[in-house]
Amino acid sequence: MYKYDEYDQRIVDERVSQFRDQTRRYLAGEIAENDFLPLRLHNGLYVQRFAPMMRIAVPYGLLSTQQVRRLAEISRKYDKGYVHFTTRQNVQLNWPLLEEVPDILAELAEVEMHAVQTSGACIRNTTSDQFAGVAHDEIVDPRLWCEVIRQWSTFHPEFTFLPRKFKIAVCGAEEDRAATMVHDIGVHAFKNDNNDVRFKILVGGGLGRTPMTASVIRESLEPEYLLTYLESILRVYNRYGRRDNKYKARIKILVKALTPAVFAEKVEAEWEIMKERATLLPASEIDRVSQHFTEPDYQALDDLDWNDVSLGAPSGFQSWLKQNVFRHKKPGYAAVTLTLKATGDAPGDISAEKLEIVADLADQYSLGEVRVSHEQNLILSDVQQNHLIELWQKLETFDLATPNRGLLTDVICCPGGDFCALANARSIPLSEAIQRKFEDIDYLHDIGEIDLNISGCMNACAHHHVGHIGVLGVDRKGEEYFQIQLGGSASKDATLGKIIGPSFKREDVPDILEKILGVYVEQRHEDERFIDTCQRIGLQPFKEKVYAKAA
């Protein structure tokens, strides 16, 4: 992973010092609330329902075990002993005191972490595939390009106050595990017929109040032009984006208003003017950054037969092996997902004690690195296959071996009304009710792959629009209700879910989901996934079952 040099460290240390002084002056009444707002936002600090919330950057989802342990220490010292992992591969503290935030930032800086640009109308954390660099289906390792974008976008003076927040995702595998189709910019790295790296550029995706999928505006771009092209997109957005209405300020609205073709023409015209300027990416710079992402010292191993691995093992291990272990590009290795979705736990939350356990296990079994997925889970990316049973036994001991990755109870869920001042409904209690309703792991495995996403409001922090089943909290005369939509997907063939009808009370939602799953079981073809059945039969059979009047 990327390691700071003296220049990086100095920048982060200076930012801590600046914010410490800004916070002191604000608390002393020397800086007005409106003037302090952009300062705290650009340092990852929100005002939530009951306390400030601090969002800490985890660039493209990579953490060292030293960083994981520091997060555990900080959560004990300054918070309530746990952290929350988000759909942007970041980590949040929900209960910090404003006056202690500069101290938190100082401790983060000691382990090469920060909260810069994790909020505000700027370029946010660039996200990627949680299996980047190890995936069996990878064409180009996207981490190098994520880091290049991170260094270019951080503190970029021209893009510090955009019309609205701006999000970029990069993928380099056959399967899009970075949800690039619902980002402001999606970058698909691939290789052309000459085996040269190229990029397909997509623009105008996004969820929230007006969900849209992105459009391709350039099919192939050479690496040296990556930054000048991205800069051209941002300049067009900065110039034409709506600043008079925050609900129409995202780039997706501009792309739709102009049409993708016209937007692309404007980008190409801008790019012709500036394509050879200072942000041209030379081979020497690509080489410099790529040195941080060299292959670790893997042992020469052979792949094991999964049947041999699980022979004689408990059934719990077999379920976990099937669901939570991902095929690695290196023979004899595997990537393991630790789903933070045990029944009763808020999705994405993990205690300081368990964070330290994860760090210890990553040191022992996975070359000292932990990944964060946009599904709010953690990954040990380099586990030897002959250590899988031993690792599972330890994970079982600490309640970290829930075998539900990609299943119904692997819920993506925002903090909702328990924390967020914007939320219409409490999403965490609903998530727990669903987990308890569908605890039978054999049933879950029979139902198969289902993405269930629950957002507490239309800002869609849990990406409910692209859940196979999406659940949205709404307010009906002061009461919490939940709207259900079906058929969404965040894959490379991304689709937006469609609302099935009127909303439901929270206590009714688990039973409604049971009816929806019943239709799926009745209608599915052999080995057909829920999403495929949904898209084949449409919404009507689900509507008829869900809204049928009792006899």
mmCIF file with all atom_site columns, N, CA, C and O in Angstrom, residues 314-324 339 341-343 392 396 401-410 434-449:
data_model
loop_
_atom_site.group_PDB
_atom_site.id
_atom_site.type_symbol
_atom_site.label_atom_id
_atom_site.label_alt_id
_atom_site.label_comp_id
_atom_site.label_asym_id
_atom_site.label_entity_id
_atom_site.label_seq_id
_atom_site.pdbx_PDB_ins_code
_atom_site.Cartn_x
_atom_site.Cartn_y
_atom_site.Cartn_z
_atom_site.occupancy
_atom_site.B_iso_or_equiv
_atom_site.pdbx_formal_charge
_atom_site.auth_seq_id
_atom_site.auth_comp_id
_atom_site.auth_asym_id
_atom_site.auth_atom_id
_atom_site.pdbx_PDB_model_num
ATOM 1   N N  . PRO A 1 314 ? -16.534 -29.045 10.299 1.00 0.00 ? 314 PRO A N  1
ATOM 2   C CA . PRO A 1 314 ? -17.921 -28.788 10.695 1.00 0.00 ? 314 PRO A CA 1
ATOM 3   C C  . PRO A 1 314 ? -18.696 -28.123 9.571  1.00 0.00 ? 314 PRO A C  1
ATOM 4   O O  . PRO A 1 314 ? -18.124 -27.445 8.705  1.00 0.00 ? 314 PRO A O  1
ATOM 5   N N  . SER A 1 315 ? -20.015 -28.315 9.586  1.00 0.00 ? 315 SER A N  1
ATOM 6   C CA . SER A 1 315 ? -20.848 -27.737 8.521  1.00 0.00 ? 315 SER A CA 1
ATOM 7   C C  . SER A 1 315 ? -20.746 -26.216 8.507  1.00 0.00 ? 315 SER A C  1
ATOM 8   O O  . SER A 1 315 ? -20.863 -25.592 7.455  1.00 0.00 ? 315 SER A O  1
ATOM 9   N N  . GLY A 1 316 ? -20.516 -25.614 9.667  1.00 0.00 ? 316 GLY A N  1
ATOM 10  C CA . GLY A 1 316 ? -20.358 -24.167 9.723  1.00 0.00 ? 316 GLY A CA 1
ATOM 11  C C  . GLY A 1 316 ? -19.190 -23.691 8.895  1.00 0.00 ? 316 GLY A C  1
ATOM 12  O O  . GLY A 1 316 ? -19.262 -22.647 8.230  1.00 0.00 ? 316 GLY A O  1
ATOM 13  N N  . PHE A 1 317 ? -18.102 -24.448 8.891  1.00 0.00 ? 317 PHE A N  1
ATOM 14  C CA . PHE A 1 317 ? -16.946 -24.080 8.073  1.00 0.00 ? 317 PHE A CA 1
ATOM 15  C C  . PHE A 1 317 ? -17.281 -24.179 6.594  1.00 0.00 ? 317 PHE A C  1
ATOM 16  O O  . PHE A 1 317 ? -16.899 -23.315 5.802  1.00 0.00 ? 317 PHE A O  1
ATOM 17  N N  . GLN A 1 318 ? -18.012 -25.219 6.226  1.00 0.00 ? 318 GLN A N  1
ATOM 18  C CA . GLN A 1 318 ? -18.352 -25.401 4.818  1.00 0.00 ? 318 GLN A CA 1
ATOM 19  C C  . GLN A 1 318 ? -19.215 -24.252 4.308  1.00 0.00 ? 318 GLN A C  1
ATOM 20  O O  . GLN A 1 318 ? -19.015 -23.756 3.197  1.00 0.00 ? 318 GLN A O  1
ATOM 21  N N  . SER A 1 319 ? -20.172 -23.795 5.127  1.00 0.00 ? 319 SER A N  1
ATOM 22  C CA . SER A 1 319 ? -21.003 -22.652 4.728  1.00 0.00 ? 319 SER A CA 1
ATOM 23  C C  . SER A 1 319 ? -20.157 -21.401 4.577  1.00 0.00 ? 319 SER A C  1
ATOM 24  O O  . SER A 1 319 ? -20.329 -20.621 3.630  1.00 0.00 ? 319 SER A O  1
ATOM 25  N N  . TRP A 1 320 ? -19.252 -21.199 5.517  1.00 0.00 ? 320 TRP A N  1
ATOM 26  C CA . TRP A 1 320 ? -18.374 -20.026 5.491  1.00 0.00 ? 320 TRP A CA 1
ATOM 27  C C  . TRP A 1 320 ? -17.438 -20.076 4.284  1.00 0.00 ? 320 TRP A C  1
ATOM 28  O O  . TRP A 1 320 ? -17.230 -19.068 3.603  1.00 0.00 ? 320 TRP A O  1
ATOM 29  N N  . LEU A 1 321 ? -16.884 -21.256 4.010  1.00 0.00 ? 321 LEU A N  1
ATOM 30  C CA . LEU A 1 321 ? -15.982 -21.420 2.865  1.00 0.00 ? 321 LEU A CA 1
ATOM 31  C C  . LEU A 1 321 ? -16.706 -21.099 1.561  1.00 0.00 ? 321 LEU A C  1
ATOM 32  O O  . LEU A 1 321 ? -16.176 -20.389 0.694  1.00 0.00 ? 321 LEU A O  1
ATOM 33  N N  . LYS A 1 322 ? -17.930 -21.579 1.451  1.00 0.00 ? 322 LYS A N  1
ATOM 34  C CA . LYS A 1 322 ? -18.709 -21.353 0.229  1.00 0.00 ? 322 LYS A CA 1
ATOM 35  C C  . LYS A 1 322 ? -19.031 -19.880 0.042  1.00 0.00 ? 322 LYS A C  1
ATOM 36  O O  . LYS A 1 322 ? -18.962 -19.361 -1.082 1.00 0.00 ? 322 LYS A O  1
ATOM 37  N N  . GLN A 1 323 ? -19.350 -19.179 1.140  1.00 0.00 ? 323 GLN A N  1
ATOM 38  C CA . GLN A 1 323 ? -19.907 -17.850 1.006  1.00 0.00 ? 323 GLN A CA 1
ATOM 39  C C  . GLN A 1 323 ? -18.901 -16.722 1.197  1.00 0.00 ? 323 GLN A C  1
ATOM 40  O O  . GLN A 1 323 ? -18.993 -15.685 0.566  1.00 0.00 ? 323 GLN A O  1
ATOM 41  N N  . ASN A 1 324 ? -17.930 -16.909 2.083  1.00 0.00 ? 324 ASN A N  1
ATOM 42  C CA . ASN A 1 324 ? -17.072 -15.797 2.492  1.00 0.00 ? 324 ASN A CA 1
ATOM 43  C C  . ASN A 1 324 ? -15.654 -15.867 1.949  1.00 0.00 ? 324 ASN A C  1
ATOM 44  O O  . ASN A 1 324 ? -14.861 -14.955 2.199  1.00 0.00 ? 324 ASN A O  1
ATOM 45  N N  . THR A 1 339 ? -17.836 -10.500 7.441  1.00 0.00 ? 339 THR A N  1
ATOM 46  C CA . THR A 1 339 ? -19.027 -9.666  7.335  1.00 0.00 ? 339 THR A CA 1
ATOM 47  C C  . THR A 1 339 ? -19.350 -9.082  8.712  1.00 0.00 ? 339 THR A C  1
ATOM 48  O O  . THR A 1 339 ? -19.460 -9.810  9.693  1.00 0.00 ? 339 THR A O  1
ATOM 49  N N  . LYS A 1 341 ? -21.971 -8.238  9.995  1.00 0.00 ? 341 LYS A N  1
ATOM 50  C CA . LYS A 1 341 ? -23.433 -8.340  9.909  1.00 0.00 ? 341 LYS A CA 1
ATOM 51  C C  . LYS A 1 341 ? -23.963 -9.486  10.767 1.00 0.00 ? 341 LYS A C  1
ATOM 52  O O  . LYS A 1 341 ? -24.952 -10.135 10.408 1.00 0.00 ? 341 LYS A O  1
ATOM 53  N N  . ALA A 1 342 ? -23.298 -9.750  11.884 1.00 0.00 ? 342 ALA A N  1
ATOM 54  C CA . ALA A 1 342 ? -23.848 -10.733 12.814 1.00 0.00 ? 342 ALA A CA 1
ATOM 55  C C  . ALA A 1 342 ? -25.179 -10.215 13.340 1.00 0.00 ? 342 ALA A C  1
ATOM 56  O O  . ALA A 1 342 ? -25.366 -9.009  13.527 1.00 0.00 ? 342 ALA A O  1
ATOM 57  N N  . THR A 1 343 ? -26.141 -11.120 13.579 1.00 0.00 ? 343 THR A N  1
ATOM 58  C CA . THR A 1 343 ? -27.457 -10.710 14.055 1.00 0.00 ? 343 THR A CA 1
ATOM 59  C C  . THR A 1 343 ? -27.336 -9.900  15.341 1.00 0.00 ? 343 THR A C  1
ATOM 60  O O  . THR A 1 343 ? -26.674 -10.312 16.291 1.00 0.00 ? 343 THR A O  1
ATOM 61  N N  . TRP A 1 392 ? -10.784 -19.795 10.360 1.00 0.00 ? 392 TRP A N  1
ATOM 62  C CA . TRP A 1 392 ? -12.223 -19.853 10.642 1.00 0.00 ? 392 TRP A CA 1
ATOM 63  C C  . TRP A 1 392 ? -12.497 -20.163 12.110 1.00 0.00 ? 392 TRP A C  1
ATOM 64  O O  . TRP A 1 392 ? -13.379 -19.549 12.728 1.00 0.00 ? 392 TRP A O  1
ATOM 65  N N  . GLU A 1 396 ? -14.643 -17.772 14.451 1.00 0.00 ? 396 GLU A N  1
ATOM 66  C CA . GLU A 1 396 ? -15.817 -18.278 15.160 1.00 0.00 ? 396 GLU A CA 1
ATOM 67  C C  . GLU A 1 396 ? -15.775 -17.888 16.625 1.00 0.00 ? 396 GLU A C  1
ATOM 68  O O  . GLU A 1 396 ? -16.780 -17.474 17.209 1.00 0.00 ? 396 GLU A O  1
ATOM 69  N N  . ALA A 1 401 ? -17.304 -14.847 12.060 1.00 0.00 ? 401 ALA A N  1
ATOM 70  C CA . ALA A 1 401 ? -17.350 -15.830 10.975 1.00 0.00 ? 401 ALA A CA 1
ATOM 71  C C  . ALA A 1 401 ? -18.763 -16.026 10.436 1.00 0.00 ? 401 ALA A C  1
ATOM 72  O O  . ALA A 1 401 ? -19.085 -17.097 9.918  1.00 0.00 ? 401 ALA A O  1
ATOM 73  N N  . THR A 1 402 ? -19.603 -15.012 10.528 1.00 0.00 ? 402 THR A N  1
ATOM 74  C CA . THR A 1 402 ? -20.966 -15.124 10.004 1.00 0.00 ? 402 THR A CA 1
ATOM 75  C C  . THR A 1 402 ? -20.911 -15.434 8.506  1.00 0.00 ? 402 THR A C  1
ATOM 76  O O  . THR A 1 402 ? -20.392 -14.627 7.729  1.00 0.00 ? 402 THR A O  1
ATOM 77  N N  . PRO A 1 403 ? -21.438 -16.595 8.073  1.00 0.00 ? 403 PRO A N  1
ATOM 78  C CA . PRO A 1 403 ? -21.258 -17.017 6.667  1.00 0.00 ? 403 PRO A CA 1
ATOM 79  C C  . PRO A 1 403 ? -22.323 -16.467 5.735  1.00 0.00 ? 403 PRO A C  1
ATOM 80  O O  . PRO A 1 403 ? -23.049 -17.216 5.089  1.00 0.00 ? 403 PRO A O  1
ATOM 81  N N  . ASN A 1 404 ? -22.412 -15.144 5.653  1.00 0.00 ? 404 ASN A N  1
ATOM 82  C CA . ASN A 1 404 ? -23.535 -14.560 4.902  1.00 0.00 ? 404 ASN A CA 1
ATOM 83  C C  . ASN A 1 404 ? -23.128 -13.533 3.865  1.00 0.00 ? 404 ASN A C  1
ATOM 84  O O  . ASN A 1 404 ? -23.959 -12.729 3.431  1.00 0.00 ? 404 ASN A O  1
ATOM 85  N N  . ARG A 1 405 ? -21.866 -13.523 3.429  1.00 0.00 ? 405 ARG A N  1
ATOM 86  C CA . ARG A 1 405 ? -21.463 -12.545 2.425  1.00 0.00 ? 405 ARG A CA 1
ATOM 87  C C  . ARG A 1 405 ? -22.343 -12.682 1.172  1.00 0.00 ? 405 ARG A C  1
ATOM 88  O O  . ARG A 1 405 ? -22.493 -13.759 0.592  1.00 0.00 ? 405 ARG A O  1
ATOM 89  N N  . GLY A 1 406 ? -22.945 -11.563 0.752  1.00 0.00 ? 406 GLY A N  1
ATOM 90  C CA . GLY A 1 406 ? -23.762 -11.556 -0.455 1.00 0.00 ? 406 GLY A CA 1
ATOM 91  C C  . GLY A 1 406 ? -25.150 -12.124 -0.285 1.00 0.00 ? 406 GLY A C  1
ATOM 92  O O  . GLY A 1 406 ? -25.915 -12.183 -1.252 1.00 0.00 ? 406 GLY A O  1
ATOM 93  N N  . LEU A 1 407 ? -25.517 -12.529 0.941  1.00 0.00 ? 407 LEU A N  1
ATOM 94  C CA . LEU A 1 407 ? -26.840 -13.080 1.193  1.00 0.00 ? 407 LEU A CA 1
ATOM 95  C C  . LEU A 1 407 ? -27.750 -12.006 1.793  1.00 0.00 ? 407 LEU A C  1
ATOM 96  O O  . LEU A 1 407 ? -27.326 -10.883 2.064  1.00 0.00 ? 407 LEU A O  1
ATOM 97  N N  . LEU A 1 408 ? -28.992 -12.369 2.033  1.00 0.00 ? 408 LEU A N  1
ATOM 98  C CA . LEU A 1 408 ? -30.008 -11.405 2.452  1.00 0.00 ? 408 LEU A CA 1
ATOM 99  C C  . LEU A 1 408 ? -29.615 -10.630 3.705  1.00 0.00 ? 408 LEU A C  1
ATOM 100 O O  . LEU A 1 408 ? -29.891 -9.432  3.815  1.00 0.00 ? 408 LEU A O  1
ATOM 101 N N  . THR A 1 409 ? -28.975 -11.297 4.665  1.00 0.00 ? 409 THR A N  1
ATOM 102 C CA . THR A 1 409 ? -28.650 -10.629 5.927  1.00 0.00 ? 409 THR A CA 1
ATOM 103 C C  . THR A 1 409 ? -27.324 -9.875  5.890  1.00 0.00 ? 409 THR A C  1
ATOM 104 O O  . THR A 1 409 ? -26.946 -9.262  6.890  1.00 0.00 ? 409 THR A O  1
ATOM 105 N N  . ASP A 1 410 ? -26.636 -9.894  4.765  1.00 0.00 ? 410 ASP A N  1
ATOM 106 C CA . ASP A 1 410 ? -25.439 -9.061  4.586  1.00 0.00 ? 410 ASP A CA 1
ATOM 107 C C  . ASP A 1 410 ? -25.918 -7.674  4.157  1.00 0.00 ? 410 ASP A C  1
ATOM 108 O O  . ASP A 1 410 ? -25.653 -7.198  3.061  1.00 0.00 ? 410 ASP A O  1
ATOM 109 N N  . ILE A 1 434 ? -34.856 -7.798  10.343 1.00 0.00 ? 434 ILE A N  1
ATOM 110 C CA . ILE A 1 434 ? -34.701 -8.668  9.168  1.00 0.00 ? 434 ILE A CA 1
ATOM 111 C C  . ILE A 1 434 ? -33.705 -9.780  9.449  1.00 0.00 ? 434 ILE A C  1
ATOM 112 O O  . ILE A 1 434 ? -33.931 -10.948 9.098  1.00 0.00 ? 434 ILE A O  1
ATOM 113 N N  . GLN A 1 435 ? -32.595 -9.441  10.103 1.00 0.00 ? 435 GLN A N  1
ATOM 114 C CA . GLN A 1 435 ? -31.606 -10.464 10.449 1.00 0.00 ? 435 GLN A CA 1
ATOM 115 C C  . GLN A 1 435 ? -32.219 -11.538 11.344 1.00 0.00 ? 435 GLN A C  1
ATOM 116 O O  . GLN A 1 435 ? -31.943 -12.729 11.176 1.00 0.00 ? 435 GLN A O  1
ATOM 117 N N  . ARG A 1 436 ? -33.034 -11.132 12.299 1.00 0.00 ? 436 ARG A N  1
ATOM 118 C CA . ARG A 1 436 ? -33.641 -12.103 13.213 1.00 0.00 ? 436 ARG A CA 1
ATOM 119 C C  . ARG A 1 436 ? -34.718 -12.939 12.505 1.00 0.00 ? 436 ARG A C  1
ATOM 120 O O  . ARG A 1 436 ? -34.893 -14.128 12.784 1.00 0.00 ? 436 ARG A O  1
ATOM 121 N N  . LYS A 1 437 ? -35.438 -12.321 11.582 1.00 0.00 ? 437 LYS A N  1
ATOM 122 C CA . LYS A 1 437 ? -36.465 -13.038 10.831 1.00 0.00 ? 437 LYS A CA 1
ATOM 123 C C  . LYS A 1 437 ? -35.853 -14.126 9.957  1.00 0.00 ? 437 LYS A C  1
ATOM 124 O O  . LYS A 1 437 ? -36.432 -15.215 9.787  1.00 0.00 ? 437 LYS A O  1
ATOM 125 N N  . PHE A 1 438 ? -34.663 -13.842 9.399  1.00 0.00 ? 438 PHE A N  1
ATOM 126 C CA . PHE A 1 438 ? -34.051 -14.758 8.430  1.00 0.00 ? 438 PHE A CA 1
ATOM 127 C C  . PHE A 1 438 ? -32.708 -15.289 8.940  1.00 0.00 ? 438 PHE A C  1
ATOM 128 O O  . PHE A 1 438 ? -31.699 -15.233 8.246  1.00 0.00 ? 438 PHE A O  1
ATOM 129 N N  . GLU A 1 439 ? -32.709 -15.802 10.160 1.00 0.00 ? 439 GLU A N  1
ATOM 130 C CA . GLU A 1 439 ? -31.470 -16.298 10.764 1.00 0.00 ? 439 GLU A CA 1
ATOM 131 C C  . GLU A 1 439 ? -31.058 -17.671 10.241 1.00 0.00 ? 439 GLU A C  1
ATOM 132 O O  . GLU A 1 439 ? -29.898 -18.051 10.369 1.00 0.00 ? 439 GLU A O  1
ATOM 133 N N  . ASP A 1 440 ? -31.976 -18.422 9.681  1.00 0.00 ? 440 ASP A N  1
ATOM 134 C CA . ASP A 1 440 ? -31.682 -19.784 9.234  1.00 0.00 ? 440 ASP A CA 1
ATOM 135 C C  . ASP A 1 440 ? -30.697 -19.742 8.071  1.00 0.00 ? 440 ASP A C  1
ATOM 136 O O  . ASP A 1 440 ? -31.044 -19.359 6.951  1.00 0.00 ? 440 ASP A O  1
ATOM 137 N N  . ILE A 1 441 ? -29.467 -20.148 8.340  1.00 0.00 ? 441 ILE A N  1
ATOM 138 C CA . ILE A 1 441 ? -28.420 -20.028 7.321  1.00 0.00 ? 441 ILE A CA 1
ATOM 139 C C  . ILE A 1 441 ? -28.678 -20.952 6.140  1.00 0.00 ? 441 ILE A C  1
ATOM 140 O O  . ILE A 1 441 ? -28.347 -20.628 4.993  1.00 0.00 ? 441 ILE A O  1
ATOM 141 N N  . ASP A 1 442 ? -29.312 -22.101 6.375  1.00 0.00 ? 442 ASP A N  1
ATOM 142 C CA . ASP A 1 442 ? -29.628 -23.009 5.265  1.00 0.00 ? 442 ASP A CA 1
ATOM 143 C C  . ASP A 1 442 ? -30.642 -22.362 4.325  1.00 0.00 ? 442 ASP A C  1
ATOM 144 O O  . ASP A 1 442 ? -30.532 -22.478 3.097  1.00 0.00 ? 442 ASP A O  1
ATOM 145 N N  . TYR A 1 443 ? -31.630 -21.677 4.891  1.00 0.00 ? 443 TYR A N  1
ATOM 146 C CA . TYR A 1 443 ? -32.613 -20.965 4.073  1.00 0.00 ? 443 TYR A CA 1
ATOM 147 C C  . TYR A 1 443 ? -31.933 -19.863 3.265  1.00 0.00 ? 443 TYR A C  1
ATOM 148 O O  . TYR A 1 443 ? -32.198 -19.700 2.065  1.00 0.00 ? 443 TYR A O  1
ATOM 149 N N  . LEU A 1 444 ? -31.045 -19.119 3.924  1.00 0.00 ? 444 LEU A N  1
ATOM 150 C CA . LEU A 1 444 ? -30.340 -18.037 3.225  1.00 0.00 ? 444 LEU A CA 1
ATOM 151 C C  . LEU A 1 444 ? -29.532 -18.567 2.051  1.00 0.00 ? 444 LEU A C  1
ATOM 152 O O  . LEU A 1 444 ? -29.509 -17.972 0.972  1.00 0.00 ? 444 LEU A O  1
ATOM 153 N N  . HIS A 1 445 ? -28.856 -19.698 2.264  1.00 0.00 ? 445 HIS A N  1
ATOM 154 C CA . HIS A 1 445 ? -28.044 -20.270 1.183  1.00 0.00 ? 445 HIS A CA 1
ATOM 155 C C  . HIS A 1 445 ? -28.933 -20.786 0.058  1.00 0.00 ? 445 HIS A C  1
ATOM 156 O O  . HIS A 1 445 ? -28.550 -20.731 -1.118 1.00 0.00 ? 445 HIS A O  1
ATOM 157 N N  . ASP A 1 446 ? -30.125 -21.286 0.400  1.00 0.00 ? 446 ASP A N  1
ATOM 158 C CA . ASP A 1 446 ? -31.049 -21.736 -0.632 1.00 0.00 ? 446 ASP A CA 1
ATOM 159 C C  . ASP A 1 446 ? -31.567 -20.554 -1.452 1.00 0.00 ? 446 ASP A C  1
ATOM 160 O O  . ASP A 1 446 ? -31.684 -20.640 -2.680 1.00 0.00 ? 446 ASP A O  1
ATOM 161 N N  . ILE A 1 447 ? -31.872 -19.450 -0.775 1.00 0.00 ? 447 ILE A N  1
ATOM 162 C CA . ILE A 1 447 ? -32.346 -18.255 -1.474 1.00 0.00 ? 447 ILE A CA 1
ATOM 163 C C  . ILE A 1 447 ? -31.242 -17.683 -2.362 1.00 0.00 ? 447 ILE A C  1
ATOM 164 O O  . ILE A 1 447 ? -31.480 -17.193 -3.459 1.00 0.00 ? 447 ILE A O  1
ATOM 165 N N  . GLY A 1 448 ? -30.002 -17.758 -1.879 1.00 0.00 ? 448 GLY A N  1
ATOM 166 C CA . GLY A 1 448 ? -28.869 -17.346 -2.700 1.00 0.00 ? 448 GLY A CA 1
ATOM 167 C C  . GLY A 1 448 ? -28.590 -15.852 -2.656 1.00 0.00 ? 448 GLY A C  1
ATOM 168 O O  . GLY A 1 448 ? -29.028 -15.131 -1.757 1.00 0.00 ? 448 GLY A O  1
ATOM 169 N N  . GLU A 1 449 ? -27.868 -15.392 -3.654 1.00 0.00 ? 449 GLU A N  1
ATOM 170 C CA . GLU A 1 449 ? -27.344 -14.023 -3.685 1.00 0.00 ? 449 GLU A CA 1
ATOM 171 C C  . GLU A 1 449 ? -28.463 -12.984 -3.747 1.00 0.00 ? 449 GLU A C  1
ATOM 172 O O  . GLU A 1 449 ? -29.277 -12.974 -4.678 1.00 0.00 ? 449 GLU A O  1
#
